[in-house]
Amino acid sequence: MRKKYKRWNWKHRCGWELPGSTAQPIRILQVYLLPVLRRRSRPVSVYSDFFQLLCGTVVKDGVEGICRVWILWHPLILLYKYSTVEAVLRSSTNIEKAFQYDLLRPWLRDGLVTSSGNKWKTRRKLLTPSFHFRILDSFVPVFNKQSRILLKKLKLMDGKDIDITSMVTLCTLDIICETAMGVNIGAQTDSESPYAKALHKLGESFMTRLMRPWLWSDFIYNRTSLSKDFHENLLIMSQFTKKVINKRKNELLETKFQSSGDVLNFKKARYIKRSQGAFLDLLLYYHNEAKAFSEEDIQNEVDNFMFAGHDTTAAGISWTLYLIGQNEHVQEKLHEELYNIFGNDTERPITKDDVRKMSYMECVILESQRLYPSAPIIARNIKEDVYVNGKTIPVGSTCVIFIYMLHRDPEVFQNPEKFDPDRFLPENSLGRHPFSFIPFSAGPRNCIGQKFAMIEEKIVIANLLRHFRVKSPQPRDTINLVAQMVLRADQPIKIKFTSKLHAKMVKE
Ligand code: HEM
């Protein structure tokens, strides 16, 4: 008991010593908690106010990249400069996710996103080969196929303002289902897909709970209708993944028995070389041959890929298209790059070599991730004291890596609000600190899917720009941001797609 008190006292003393404002809890109450309790405003606008409050607090009260915020009795330490961020992310001890991630546990269980300690280390080592470049290359046809379905749908809406995020999300969902599980759920063509709906609702329920601290207690939450809905959707989702896993397992076992020569040579490399739904196949290899994964473990990891791998890329693609539609000269340069690769051929599927040639496209995607990082905030539970700029961040506190503000550090990115993809040209990136731009996080717990995401984004955007010119009618300063599971706008992002042929005729 005394030990616990001492630790509590130490944490609070350190909390008070770190830069921050004493008036801040009152602002949180005013801006966030009371409106949510009174239910007077749309939740999304309250979340947006809260996000702005956090950004404002950091600017006003933070010192040298650290800002302490009290959430009730718990100090939250916001870090937003490369020097402070590096101290936490580089550590091999401070790899445990913050307690807020525990709210995801009923969904993600002990998968890669939420696990910690030795379990996480072993899993990460086993799963890294799933993102081998050969496997990623084998996904290129899926990226092409699904982005062409999106293209066809957009062609039917030529010249109209379209809510881009919802359409792109269905496309990236189809992509992750096909690449992670080897099944096409056809979410783009069947808007009633029960799996897609359940996944979407799970995300919403999680956010609703996260933003209401009184629901963090299981005792209270389990008595609400929100929890009932959450568990109903969870059941739909897990039944679906279970079915897919069993089917694929039986298929692989059958192939194995048919060609008995393979049984003895059932090596990982062969699996990687042959697999179609590679993530699942590799997991099944670990299950069948190496006995390293139970069926439940496989399901956990598939659910984790589904969670981490589609909203993030959808946000990335949507914000990039939005920014392209706002910047005519950037769009011009992109069209030129695509013309140099494909000429006038708009139909040929994109190959892995084409992807490597899209160097300006890469700068555009990275600059979009700088301004609108899909994951604007991540958090760690501090397991070992961290010393930064002569200050101590004590064991037991929660560190928030504020990626959104980190990417706006004027000492690193001059005129930070300006959209300027040239910042990422090799000559302009020289000497930039590696922790000053981290859309995929950094250090041992960085994003395992970052190469996957970059290839996917390039192919989807390129396939659209080979056919369309894009225009974004909403100016940037009219869009408020909301940090939900990914960074979103508080209103649908509209984009007008005009087929190039049509655009040319209008010009003439
Ligand atoms: C633009 C797209 C993406 C962005 C910006 C992104 C960003 C991130 C970030 C910031 C983290 C660290 C999260 C944390 O510390 O809490 C992360 C982790 C992770 N991401 Fe991504 N991600 C993207 C796409 C993907 C894709 C496509 C996949 C899978 C196919 C994926 C799988 C994962 C997994 C499994 C983790 C947990 C890794 C670990 O803890 O070892 N991500 N991602």
Coordinates of C-alpha atoms in Angstrom, one line a residue, residues 308-503:
A308 CA -5.3 -1.6 -38.8
G309 CA -5.2 -1.9 -42.5
H310 CA -8.3 -0.3 -44.1
D311 CA -9.5 2.8 -42.4
T312 CA -5.9 4.1 -42.3
T313 CA -5.3 3.7 -46.0
A314 CA -8.8 5.0 -46.8
A315 CA -8.1 8.2 -44.9
G316 CA -4.7 8.4 -46.5
I317 CA -6.1 8.1 -50.1
S318 CA -9.0 10.5 -49.4
W319 CA -6.9 13.3 -47.9
T320 CA -4.3 12.9 -50.7
L321 CA -7.0 13.2 -53.4
Y322 CA -8.5 16.1 -51.5
L323 CA -5.2 18.0 -51.4
I324 CA -4.5 17.2 -55.1
G325 CA -7.9 18.6 -55.9
Q326 CA -6.9 21.8 -54.1
N327 CA -3.5 22.3 -55.8
E328 CA -3.7 22.6 -59.6
H329 CA 0.1 22.7 -60.1
V330 CA 0.6 19.5 -58.0
Q331 CA -2.1 17.8 -60.1
E332 CA -0.4 18.9 -63.3
K333 CA 2.9 17.4 -62.2
L334 CA 1.3 14.1 -61.2
H335 CA -0.5 13.8 -64.6
E336 CA 2.9 14.4 -66.2
E337 CA 4.5 11.7 -64.2
L338 CA 1.7 9.3 -65.0
Y339 CA 1.9 10.2 -68.7
N340 CA 5.7 9.4 -68.7
I341 CA 4.9 6.0 -67.3
F342 CA 1.8 5.0 -69.1
G343 CA 1.5 7.4 -72.1
N344 CA -2.1 7.5 -73.2
D345 CA -2.8 3.9 -72.1
T346 CA -5.4 4.2 -69.4
E347 CA -6.3 0.6 -69.3
R348 CA -3.0 -1.4 -68.7
P349 CA -2.8 -2.7 -65.2
I350 CA -0.2 -1.0 -63.0
T351 CA 2.9 -3.2 -62.4
K352 CA 5.3 -3.3 -59.5
D353 CA 7.9 -1.6 -61.7
D354 CA 5.4 1.2 -62.5
V355 CA 4.9 1.7 -58.8
R356 CA 8.7 2.2 -58.3
K357 CA 8.7 4.9 -60.9
M358 CA 6.0 7.0 -59.1
S359 CA 8.5 9.1 -57.2
Y360 CA 6.6 12.4 -57.3
M361 CA 3.4 10.5 -56.3
E362 CA 5.3 9.3 -53.3
C363 CA 6.2 12.9 -52.3
V364 CA 2.5 13.9 -52.6
I365 CA 1.3 11.0 -50.4
L366 CA 3.9 11.7 -47.8
E367 CA 3.1 15.4 -47.7
S368 CA -0.5 14.5 -47.3
Q369 CA 0.3 12.2 -44.4
R370 CA 2.3 15.1 -42.9
L371 CA -0.6 17.4 -42.9
Y372 CA -3.3 14.8 -42.3
P373 CA -1.7 11.8 -40.6
S374 CA -4.2 8.9 -40.7
A375 CA -3.1 8.1 -37.1
P376 CA -2.9 11.6 -35.5
I377 CA -2.4 10.4 -32.0
I378 CA -0.9 7.3 -30.5
A379 CA -0.2 6.5 -26.8
R380 CA 2.1 4.5 -24.6
N381 CA 2.0 3.4 -21.1
I382 CA 5.4 4.4 -19.5
K383 CA 7.0 1.3 -17.9
E384 CA 10.4 2.9 -17.3
D385 CA 11.1 6.6 -16.4
V386 CA 12.0 8.7 -19.4
Y387 CA 14.3 11.7 -19.1
V388 CA 13.8 14.4 -21.7
N389 CA 15.1 18.0 -21.7
G390 CA 16.0 17.7 -18.0
K391 CA 12.5 16.5 -17.1
T392 CA 11.3 13.1 -15.9
I393 CA 8.3 11.4 -17.4
P394 CA 7.5 9.0 -14.6
V395 CA 6.6 5.3 -14.7
G396 CA 2.8 4.8 -14.9
S397 CA 2.0 7.9 -16.8
T398 CA 0.5 7.9 -20.2
C399 CA 2.5 9.5 -23.0
V400 CA 0.6 10.7 -26.1
I401 CA 2.7 11.0 -29.2
F402 CA 0.9 13.9 -30.9
I403 CA 1.9 13.1 -34.5
Y404 CA -0.4 15.7 -35.9
M405 CA 1.4 18.5 -34.1
L406 CA 4.8 17.0 -34.5
H407 CA 4.4 17.2 -38.3
R408 CA 3.7 21.0 -37.9
D409 CA 6.9 21.8 -36.1
P410 CA 8.0 25.1 -37.8
E411 CA 11.6 24.4 -37.0
V412 CA 11.5 21.3 -39.2
F413 CA 8.8 22.2 -41.7
Q414 CA 8.9 25.9 -42.6
N415 CA 5.5 27.4 -43.2
P416 CA 4.0 24.1 -41.9
E417 CA 0.4 24.6 -43.1
K418 CA 1.5 24.9 -46.7
F419 CA 1.0 21.8 -48.9
D420 CA 4.3 21.3 -50.6
P421 CA 5.2 17.8 -51.8
D422 CA 8.7 19.0 -52.8
R423 CA 9.6 18.9 -49.1
F424 CA 10.0 15.1 -49.6
L425 CA 12.3 15.3 -52.6
P426 CA 15.6 13.5 -51.7
E427 CA 17.6 16.7 -51.8
N428 CA 15.1 18.5 -49.4
S429 CA 14.9 15.6 -47.0
L430 CA 18.6 15.4 -46.3
G431 CA 19.4 15.9 -42.7
R432 CA 15.8 15.8 -41.5
H433 CA 15.6 14.1 -38.1
P434 CA 14.1 10.6 -38.6
F435 CA 11.6 11.2 -35.7
S436 CA 10.3 14.5 -37.0
F437 CA 8.0 12.8 -39.6
I438 CA 6.4 9.5 -38.4
P439 CA 3.0 8.9 -40.0
F440 CA 3.7 5.1 -39.5
S441 CA 5.1 5.7 -36.0
A442 CA 8.8 4.7 -35.5
G443 CA 11.0 2.5 -33.4
P444 CA 10.2 -1.2 -32.6
R445 CA 6.5 -0.7 -32.6
N446 CA 6.2 1.0 -36.0
C447 CA 3.6 0.1 -38.5
I448 CA 4.2 -3.4 -40.0
G449 CA 2.0 -2.5 -43.0
Q450 CA 3.7 0.7 -44.2
K451 CA 5.1 -0.7 -47.5
F452 CA 1.8 -2.4 -48.2
A453 CA 0.0 0.9 -47.5
M454 CA 2.3 3.0 -49.8
I455 CA 1.9 0.6 -52.7
E456 CA -1.9 0.4 -52.3
E457 CA -2.2 4.2 -52.1
K458 CA -0.1 4.7 -55.2
I459 CA -2.0 2.2 -57.3
V460 CA -5.5 3.4 -56.2
I461 CA -4.6 7.1 -56.8
A462 CA -2.8 6.5 -60.0
N463 CA -5.6 4.4 -61.5
L464 CA -8.0 7.3 -60.7
L465 CA -5.8 10.0 -62.0
R466 CA -5.2 8.2 -65.3
H467 CA -8.9 8.8 -66.0
F468 CA -9.9 11.8 -64.1
R469 CA -9.0 15.4 -63.1
V470 CA -10.0 16.1 -59.5
K471 CA -11.3 19.3 -57.9
S472 CA -12.0 19.8 -54.2
P473 CA -14.6 22.5 -53.6
Q474 CA -14.2 22.9 -49.8
P475 CA -11.4 25.2 -48.8
R476 CA -9.1 23.8 -46.2
D477 CA -10.0 26.4 -43.5
T478 CA -13.7 25.3 -43.7
I479 CA -12.9 21.8 -42.7
N480 CA -12.6 20.9 -39.0
L481 CA -10.7 17.8 -38.0
V482 CA -11.8 15.0 -35.7
A483 CA -9.3 12.4 -34.3
Q484 CA -11.5 9.3 -34.4
M485 CA -9.9 5.9 -35.1
V486 CA -8.3 7.8 -37.9
L487 CA -8.1 11.5 -38.7
R488 CA -11.4 12.6 -40.3
A489 CA -13.2 15.8 -41.3
D490 CA -16.3 16.8 -39.3
Q491 CA -18.2 16.8 -42.6
P492 CA -18.0 14.6 -45.7
I493 CA -15.0 15.5 -47.9
K494 CA -16.3 16.3 -51.4
I495 CA -14.4 15.7 -54.5
K496 CA -15.5 16.3 -58.1
F497 CA -14.1 13.7 -60.6
T498 CA -14.2 14.8 -64.2
S499 CA -13.1 12.4 -66.8
K500 CA -10.0 13.7 -68.6
L501 CA -11.6 13.5 -72.0
H502 CA -14.5 15.5 -70.8
A503 CA -12.3 18.1 -69.0

